[in-house]
PDB file of C-alpha atoms in Angstrom:
ATOM      1  CA  ASP S   1      51.143 172.198  76.460  1.00 71.00           C
ATOM      2  CA  ALA S   2      52.134 169.194  74.367  1.00 74.00           C
ATOM      3  CA  LYS S   3      50.359 165.885  74.897  1.00 86.00           C
ATOM      4  CA  THR S   4      52.627 163.399  76.650  1.00 92.00           C
ATOM      5  CA  THR S   5      52.378 159.628  77.091  1.00 94.00           C
ATOM      6  CA  GLN S   6      53.896 157.754  80.013  1.00 97.00           C
ATOM      7  CA  PRO S   7      53.555 154.189  81.323  1.00 97.00           C
ATOM      8  CA  PRO S   8      51.095 154.125  84.235  1.00 97.00           C
ATOM      9  CA  SER S   9      53.453 152.346  86.603  1.00 97.00           C
ATOM     10  CA  MET S  10      56.988 151.015  86.977  1.00 97.00           C
ATOM     11  CA  ASP S  11      58.980 149.143  89.583  1.00 96.00           C
ATOM     12  CA  CYS S  12      62.657 149.564  90.350  1.00 96.00           C
ATOM     13  CA  ALA S  13      64.935 147.958  92.917  1.00 97.00           C
ATOM     14  CA  GLU S  14      66.475 150.206  95.528  1.00 97.00           C
ATOM     15  CA  GLY S  15      69.975 151.308  94.553  1.00 96.00           C
ATOM     16  CA  ARG S  16      69.434 150.706  90.872  1.00 96.00           C
ATOM     17  CA  ALA S  17      68.908 153.334  88.198  1.00 97.00           C
ATOM     18  CA  ALA S  18      65.271 154.154  87.457  1.00 98.00           C
ATOM     19  CA  ASN S  19      64.621 155.045  83.809  1.00 98.00           C
ATOM     20  CA  LEU S  20      61.260 156.687  83.180  1.00 98.00           C
ATOM     21  CA  PRO S  21      60.237 157.119  79.531  1.00 97.00           C
ATOM     22  CA  CYS S  22      57.989 159.786  78.048  1.00 97.00           C
ATOM     23  CA  ASN S  23      56.663 160.277  74.528  1.00 96.00           C
ATOM     24  CA  HIS S  24      55.898 163.831  73.370  1.00 93.00           C
ATOM     25  CA  SER S  25      55.778 163.543  69.592  1.00 90.00           C
ATOM     26  CA  THR S  26      53.736 166.761  69.147  1.00 89.00           C
ATOM     27  CA  ILE S  27      55.973 169.001  71.232  1.00 89.00           C
ATOM     28  CA  SER S  28      56.522 172.488  69.768  1.00 87.00           C
ATOM     29  CA  GLY S  29      59.915 173.986  69.160  1.00 86.00           C
ATOM     30  CA  ASN S  30      59.489 176.498  71.980  1.00 84.00           C
ATOM     31  CA  GLU S  31      58.264 173.976  74.546  1.00 88.00           C
ATOM     32  CA  TYR S  32      60.564 172.643  77.202  1.00 90.00           C
ATOM     33  CA  VAL S  33      60.360 169.125  78.578  1.00 93.00           C
ATOM     34  CA  TYR S  34      59.715 169.359  82.310  1.00 93.00           C
ATOM     35  CA  TRP S  35      59.675 166.606  84.888  1.00 96.00           C
ATOM     36  CA  TYR S  36      57.904 166.931  88.205  1.00 96.00           C
ATOM     37  CA  ARG S  37      57.078 164.352  90.829  1.00 97.00           C
ATOM     38  CA  GLN S  38      54.472 164.109  93.549  1.00 97.00           C
ATOM     39  CA  ILE S  39      55.249 162.117  96.647  1.00 96.00           C
ATOM     40  CA  HIS S  40      52.126 160.924  98.454  1.00 91.00           C
ATOM     41  CA  SER S  41      50.173 163.761 100.117  1.00 84.00           C
ATOM     42  CA  GLN S  42      52.719 166.413  99.117  1.00 94.00           C
ATOM     43  CA  GLY S  43      52.767 169.163  96.517  1.00 95.00           C
ATOM     44  CA  PRO S  44      54.402 168.485  93.143  1.00 96.00           C
ATOM     45  CA  GLN S  45      58.166 168.922  93.159  1.00 96.00           C
ATOM     46  CA  TYR S  46      60.258 170.177  90.253  1.00 94.00           C
ATOM     47  CA  ILE S  47      62.967 167.748  89.150  1.00 96.00           C
ATOM     48  CA  ILE S  48      64.563 168.897  85.910  1.00 95.00           C
ATOM     49  CA  HIS S  49      63.834 170.434  82.531  1.00 93.00           C
ATOM     50  CA  GLY S  50      65.452 170.678  79.110  1.00 93.00           C
ATOM     51  CA  LEU S  51      64.912 171.975  75.598  1.00 92.00           C
ATOM     52  CA  LYS S  52      67.230 170.082  73.257  1.00 91.00           C
ATOM     53  CA  ASN S  53      70.331 169.053  75.137  1.00 89.00           C
ATOM     54  CA  ASN S  54      70.656 166.423  77.806  1.00 94.00           C
ATOM     55  CA  GLU S  55      70.627 167.856  81.300  1.00 95.00           C
ATOM     56  CA  THR S  56      71.862 166.709  84.701  1.00 97.00           C
ATOM     57  CA  ASN S  57      71.371 168.085  88.185  1.00 95.00           C
ATOM     58  CA  GLU S  58      71.704 166.784  91.705  1.00 95.00           C
ATOM     59  CA  MET S  59      68.414 164.898  91.468  1.00 94.00           C
ATOM     60  CA  ALA S  60      68.368 163.353  88.016  1.00 97.00           C
ATOM     61  CA  SER S  61      69.455 163.277  84.400  1.00 98.00           C
ATOM     62  CA  LEU S  62      67.261 164.053  81.413  1.00 98.00           C
ATOM     63  CA  ILE S  63      67.956 162.481  78.046  1.00 97.00           C
ATOM     64  CA  ILE S  64      66.063 164.048  75.117  1.00 96.00           C
ATOM     65  CA  THR S  65      66.132 162.369  71.712  1.00 95.00           C
ATOM     66  CA  GLU S  66      67.516 164.375  68.816  1.00 94.00           C
ATOM     67  CA  ASP S  67      64.065 164.699  67.206  1.00 93.00           C
ATOM     68  CA  ARG S  68      62.634 165.763  70.595  1.00 94.00           C
ATOM     69  CA  LYS S  69      59.788 163.300  70.295  1.00 94.00           C
ATOM     70  CA  SER S  70      60.675 161.440  73.468  1.00 96.00           C
ATOM     71  CA  SER S  71      62.755 161.709  76.602  1.00 97.00           C
ATOM     72  CA  THR S  72      63.929 159.631  79.545  1.00 98.00           C
ATOM     73  CA  LEU S  73      64.288 160.708  83.142  1.00 98.00           C
ATOM     74  CA  ILE S  74      67.033 158.853  84.961  1.00 98.00           C
ATOM     75  CA  LEU S  75      67.272 158.606  88.740  1.00 97.00           C
ATOM     76  CA  PRO S  76      70.776 157.154  89.037  1.00 96.00           C
ATOM     77  CA  HIS S  77      70.520 155.448  92.422  1.00 94.00           C
ATOM     78  CA  ALA S  78      66.888 155.106  93.408  1.00 96.00           C
ATOM     79  CA  THR S  79      65.957 155.103  97.093  1.00 97.00           C
ATOM     80  CA  LEU S  80      62.676 154.270  98.809  1.00 97.00           C
ATOM     81  CA  ARG S  81      61.979 158.005  99.105  1.00 96.00           C
ATOM     82  CA  ASP S  82      61.867 158.227  95.313  1.00 97.00           C
ATOM     83  CA  THR S  83      58.568 156.338  95.295  1.00 97.00           C
ATOM     84  CA  ALA S  84      56.182 158.862  93.749  1.00 97.00           C
ATOM     85  CA  VAL S  85      54.129 159.757  90.683  1.00 97.00           C
ATOM     86  CA  TYR S  86      56.383 161.258  88.011  1.00 98.00           C
ATOM     87  CA  TYR S  87      54.971 163.695  85.472  1.00 96.00           C
ATOM     88  CA  CYS S  88      56.474 164.546  82.116  1.00 95.00           C
ATOM     89  CA  ILE S  89      55.157 167.879  80.788  1.00 92.00           C
ATOM     90  CA  GLY S  90      55.794 169.809  77.593  1.00 89.00           C
ATOM     91  CA  HIS S  91      55.567 173.476  78.529  1.00 84.00           C
ATOM     92  CA  ARG S  92      56.592 176.730  76.892  1.00 80.00           C
ATOM     93  CA  GLY S  93      57.525 178.525  80.098  1.00 66.00           C
ATOM     94  CA  SER S  94      56.929 182.251  80.214  1.00 62.00           C
ATOM     95  CA  ARG S  95      54.697 184.332  77.944  1.00 59.00           C
ATOM     96  CA  SER S  96      56.076 187.210  75.955  1.00 58.00           C
ATOM     97  CA  GLY S  97      53.797 189.641  77.761  1.00 58.00           C
ATOM     98  CA  GLY S  98      54.779 188.393  81.181  1.00 58.00           C
ATOM     99  CA  GLY S  99      53.564 185.602  83.364  1.00 59.00           C
ATOM    100  CA  ALA S 100      53.242 181.968  82.395  1.00 67.00           C
ATOM    101  CA  ASP S 101      50.688 179.308  81.621  1.00 74.00           C
ATOM    102  CA  GLY S 102      49.707 176.696  84.128  1.00 82.00           C
ATOM    103  CA  LEU S 103      51.188 173.233  83.794  1.00 86.00           C
ATOM    104  CA  THR S 104      49.104 170.503  82.175  1.00 85.00           C
ATOM    105  CA  PHE S 105      49.499 167.392  84.300  1.00 90.00           C
ATOM    106  CA  GLY S 106      48.643 163.992  82.825  1.00 90.00           C
ATOM    107  CA  LYS S 107      48.308 160.770  84.761  1.00 92.00           C
ATOM    108  CA  GLY S 108      52.064 160.332  85.150  1.00 95.00           C
ATOM    109  CA  THR S 109      54.026 157.196  86.025  1.00 97.00           C
ATOM    110  CA  HIS S 110      53.700 155.719  89.481  1.00 97.00           C
ATOM    111  CA  LEU S 111      57.257 154.656  90.287  1.00 98.00           C
ATOM    112  CA  ILE S 112      57.566 152.151  93.108  1.00 98.00           C
ATOM    113  CA  ILE S 113      61.008 151.527  94.543  1.00 97.00           C
ATOM    114  CA  GLN S 114      61.288 148.032  95.968  1.00 96.00           C
ATOM    115  CA  PRO S 115      63.594 147.346  98.940  1.00 94.00           C
TER     116      PRO S 115
ATOM    117  CA  ASP K   1      62.095 179.008 105.554  1.00 61.00           C
ATOM    118  CA  THR K   2      59.194 177.539 103.601  1.00 69.00           C
ATOM    119  CA  ALA K   3      59.254 178.851 100.033  1.00 92.00           C
ATOM    120  CA  VAL K   4      55.523 178.501  99.263  1.00 96.00           C
ATOM    121  CA  SER K   5      53.181 178.201 102.234  1.00 96.00           C
ATOM    122  CA  GLN K   6      49.432 177.693 102.440  1.00 97.00           C
ATOM    123  CA  THR K   7      46.928 178.043 105.256  1.00 97.00           C
ATOM    124  CA  PRO K   8      45.025 176.208 106.454  1.00 97.00           C
ATOM    125  CA  LYS K   9      46.408 172.745 105.799  1.00 96.00           C
ATOM    126  CA  TYR K  10      43.015 171.141 106.430  1.00 97.00           C
ATOM    127  CA  LEU K  11      39.577 172.695 106.063  1.00 97.00           C
ATOM    128  CA  VAL K  12      36.316 170.913 106.877  1.00 97.00           C
ATOM    129  CA  THR K  13      33.127 172.866 106.326  1.00 97.00           C
ATOM    130  CA  GLN K  14      29.438 172.602 105.556  1.00 97.00           C
ATOM    131  CA  MET K  15      27.872 172.925 102.152  1.00 97.00           C
ATOM    132  CA  GLY K  16      26.811 176.500 101.408  1.00 97.00           C
ATOM    133  CA  ASN K  17      29.521 178.147 103.518  1.00 97.00           C
ATOM    134  CA  ASP K  18      32.081 180.660 102.243  1.00 97.00           C
ATOM    135  CA  LYS K  19      35.767 179.981 102.908  1.00 97.00           C
ATOM    136  CA  SER K  20      39.185 181.336 101.992  1.00 97.00           C
ATOM    137  CA  ILE K  21      42.557 179.684 101.484  1.00 97.00           C
ATOM    138  CA  LYS K  22      45.727 181.747 101.748  1.00 97.00           C
ATOM    139  CA  CYS K  23      49.026 181.389  99.931  1.00 97.00           C
ATOM    140  CA  GLU K  24      52.314 183.195 100.410  1.00 97.00           C
ATOM    141  CA  GLN K  25      55.637 182.832  98.609  1.00 96.00           C
ATOM    142  CA  ASN K  26      58.940 184.281  99.787  1.00 95.00           C
ATOM    143  CA  LEU K  27      60.851 183.535  96.583  1.00 92.00           C
ATOM    144  CA  GLY K  28      60.311 186.932  94.985  1.00 90.00           C
ATOM    145  CA  HIS K  29      58.494 185.298  92.063  1.00 89.00           C
ATOM    146  CA  ASP K  30      56.345 187.213  89.590  1.00 85.00           C
ATOM    147  CA  THR K  31      53.620 184.651  88.940  1.00 88.00           C
ATOM    148  CA  MET K  32      51.407 182.637  91.263  1.00 91.00           C
ATOM    149  CA  TYR K  33      48.918 179.871  90.534  1.00 92.00           C
ATOM    150  CA  TRP K  34      46.091 177.847  92.018  1.00 94.00           C
ATOM    151  CA  TYR K  35      45.658 174.181  91.085  1.00 95.00           C
ATOM    152  CA  LYS K  36      42.971 171.702  92.088  1.00 95.00           C
ATOM    153  CA  GLN K  37      43.593 167.974  92.590  1.00 95.00           C
ATOM    154  CA  ASP K  38      40.407 165.947  92.738  1.00 91.00           C
ATOM    155  CA  SER K  39      39.732 162.563  94.292  1.00 85.00           C
ATOM    156  CA  LYS K  40      40.988 160.801  91.164  1.00 84.00           C
ATOM    157  CA  LYS K  41      44.304 162.616  91.591  1.00 84.00           C
ATOM    158  CA  PHE K  42      43.992 164.717  88.431  1.00 87.00           C
ATOM    159  CA  LEU K  43      45.827 168.002  88.907  1.00 91.00           C
ATOM    160  CA  LYS K  44      44.393 170.980  86.996  1.00 92.00           C
ATOM    161  CA  ILE K  45      45.265 174.644  86.722  1.00 91.00           C
ATOM    162  CA  MET K  46      42.582 177.025  87.947  1.00 92.00           C
ATOM    163  CA  PHE K  47      44.118 180.497  87.934  1.00 87.00           C
ATOM    164  CA  SER K  48      47.377 182.247  87.186  1.00 87.00           C
ATOM    165  CA  TYR K  49      48.346 185.731  88.411  1.00 85.00           C
ATOM    166  CA  ASN K  50      51.295 187.820  87.254  1.00 82.00           C
ATOM    167  CA  ASN K  51      52.248 190.879  89.290  1.00 74.00           C
ATOM    168  CA  LYS K  52      48.783 191.011  90.860  1.00 71.00           C
ATOM    169  CA  GLU K  53      46.955 190.705  87.527  1.00 77.00           C
ATOM    170  CA  LEU K  54      44.892 187.732  86.428  1.00 78.00           C
ATOM    171  CA  ILE K  55      46.346 185.966  83.393  1.00 74.00           C
ATOM    172  CA  ILE K  56      44.563 182.638  83.259  1.00 71.00           C
ATOM    173  CA  ASN K  57      41.090 181.778  84.394  1.00 72.00           C
ATOM    174  CA  GLU K  58      40.321 178.260  83.305  1.00 73.00           C
ATOM    175  CA  THR K  59      36.763 177.013  83.262  1.00 78.00           C
ATOM    176  CA  VAL K  60      36.173 177.521  86.940  1.00 87.00           C
ATOM    177  CA  PRO K  61      32.799 178.454  88.477  1.00 89.00           C
ATOM    178  CA  ASN K  62      32.577 182.106  89.411  1.00 89.00           C
ATOM    179  CA  ARG K  63      32.039 181.008  93.010  1.00 94.00           C
ATOM    180  CA  PHE K  64      35.847 180.825  93.032  1.00 93.00           C
ATOM    181  CA  SER K  65      37.525 184.222  93.193  1.00 91.00           C
ATOM    182  CA  PRO K  66      41.292 184.658  93.477  1.00 90.00           C
ATOM    183  CA  LYS K  67      42.635 187.793  95.107  1.00 91.00           C
ATOM    184  CA  SER K  68      46.215 189.020  95.050  1.00 90.00           C
ATOM    185  CA  PRO K  69      46.889 191.859  97.521  1.00 89.00           C
ATOM    186  CA  ASP K  70      50.557 191.935  96.497  1.00 90.00           C
ATOM    187  CA  LYS K  71      53.045 189.952  94.456  1.00 88.00           C
ATOM    188  CA  ALA K  72      53.839 187.584  97.322  1.00 93.00           C
ATOM    189  CA  HIS K  73      50.261 186.569  98.142  1.00 94.00           C
ATOM    190  CA  LEU K  74      47.462 184.885  96.239  1.00 94.00           C
ATOM    191  CA  ASN K  75      44.333 183.959  98.151  1.00 95.00           C
ATOM    192  CA  LEU K  76      41.413 181.853  96.961  1.00 95.00           C
ATOM    193  CA  HIS K  77      37.921 182.672  98.149  1.00 96.00           C
ATOM    194  CA  ILE K  78      35.134 180.164  97.560  1.00 96.00           C
ATOM    195  CA  ASN K  79      31.465 181.118  97.916  1.00 96.00           C
ATOM    196  CA  SER K  80      28.545 178.742  98.468  1.00 97.00           C
ATOM    197  CA  LEU K  81      30.676 175.640  98.817  1.00 97.00           C
ATOM    198  CA  GLU K  82      29.423 172.467  97.134  1.00 96.00           C
ATOM    199  CA  LEU K  83      30.225 168.806  97.744  1.00 96.00           C
ATOM    200  CA  GLY K  84      32.164 168.676  94.470  1.00 94.00           C
ATOM    201  CA  ASP K  85      34.558 171.335  95.726  1.00 96.00           C
ATOM    202  CA  SER K  86      36.126 168.754  98.024  1.00 96.00           C
ATOM    203  CA  ALA K  87      39.692 168.391  96.796  1.00 96.00           C
ATOM    204  CA  VAL K  88      43.278 169.328  97.532  1.00 97.00           C
ATOM    205  CA  TYR K  89      44.150 172.859  96.419  1.00 97.00           C
ATOM    206  CA  PHE K  90      47.770 173.657  95.622  1.00 97.00           C
ATOM    207  CA  CYS K  91      49.322 177.071  95.294  1.00 97.00           C
ATOM    208  CA  ALA K  92      52.471 177.515  93.189  1.00 95.00           C
ATOM    209  CA  SER K  93      54.775 180.305  92.056  1.00 92.00           C
ATOM    210  CA  SER K  94      57.340 180.858  89.325  1.00 89.00           C
ATOM    211  CA  GLN K  95      59.896 183.383  88.167  1.00 83.00           C
ATOM    212  CA  ASP K  96      59.399 183.921  84.474  1.00 69.00           C
ATOM    213  CA  ARG K  97      62.441 185.760  83.261  1.00 57.00           C
ATOM    214  CA  GLY K  98      64.437 184.180  80.486  1.00 50.00           C
ATOM    215  CA  GLY K  99      61.624 182.061  79.127  1.00 52.00           C
ATOM    216  CA  VAL K 100      61.764 179.345  81.740  1.00 63.00           C
ATOM    217  CA  GLY K 101      59.132 179.267  84.444  1.00 69.00           C
ATOM    218  CA  THR K 102      59.858 176.450  86.844  1.00 86.00           C
ATOM    219  CA  GLN K 103      56.979 176.254  89.287  1.00 90.00           C
ATOM    220  CA  TYR K 104      57.323 175.669  93.007  1.00 93.00           C
ATOM    221  CA  PHE K 105      54.368 174.227  94.853  1.00 96.00           C
ATOM    222  CA  GLY K 106      53.013 174.618  98.341  1.00 97.00           C
ATOM    223  CA  PRO K 107      52.036 171.691 100.579  1.00 96.00           C
ATOM    224  CA  GLY K 108      48.349 171.848  99.676  1.00 97.00           C
ATOM    225  CA  THR K 109      45.080 172.599 101.468  1.00 98.00           C
ATOM    226  CA  ARG K 110      42.766 169.638 101.911  1.00 97.00           C
ATOM    227  CA  LEU K 111      39.187 170.861 101.662  1.00 97.00           C
ATOM    228  CA  LEU K 112      36.302 168.608 102.679  1.00 97.00           C
ATOM    229  CA  VAL K 113      32.756 169.849 102.168  1.00 97.00           C
ATOM    230  CA  LEU K 114      30.091 167.973 104.133  1.00 96.00           C
TER     231      LEU K 114
END
């Protein structure tokens, strides 16, 4: 998996958009950018992933720069329940022979939503 | 229905004992994983199984032995438990068709070795 760099912590006011940056300058062409989060005492939760194009789902939007060296996860209207550690991971997904590699989790960004 | 479930949720045991943690997924996924999260919150892959066959075995002591009786289950057996084995163990699964393997995690098993 590609090495990623994220700020250790961020604050955001409730109801505002939370923008979480990630640098992944060494990402390979076949590696996706994945975002997961871990709410206190729970298992990691998948949020979104993308390869080249920007992506949006019911949880978040993912903006990937054209050179793929960085990305931003956007939570459009943050709530208190979005307080969690957010992980940006470069990952190739499945192997050609079947199965997949494990995810390489870094330290992530601890996002704190303030009331 | 819970997609990825683990039992037990909490496990407290004495050093030197042997224990097992069970994981089941009802998503029909091909690959299952075990991760370990230590006291400093670092989350690391331990094992990966695809269709009951071991794919990845990271640098894990051979006291840890994963067993997959079928595609929906991946159990973790730990022999001669040590204090340093205290951690939260997460099971996960993924469907790997089409090159994208989004992983879904269980709630974790909190192991404390005394």
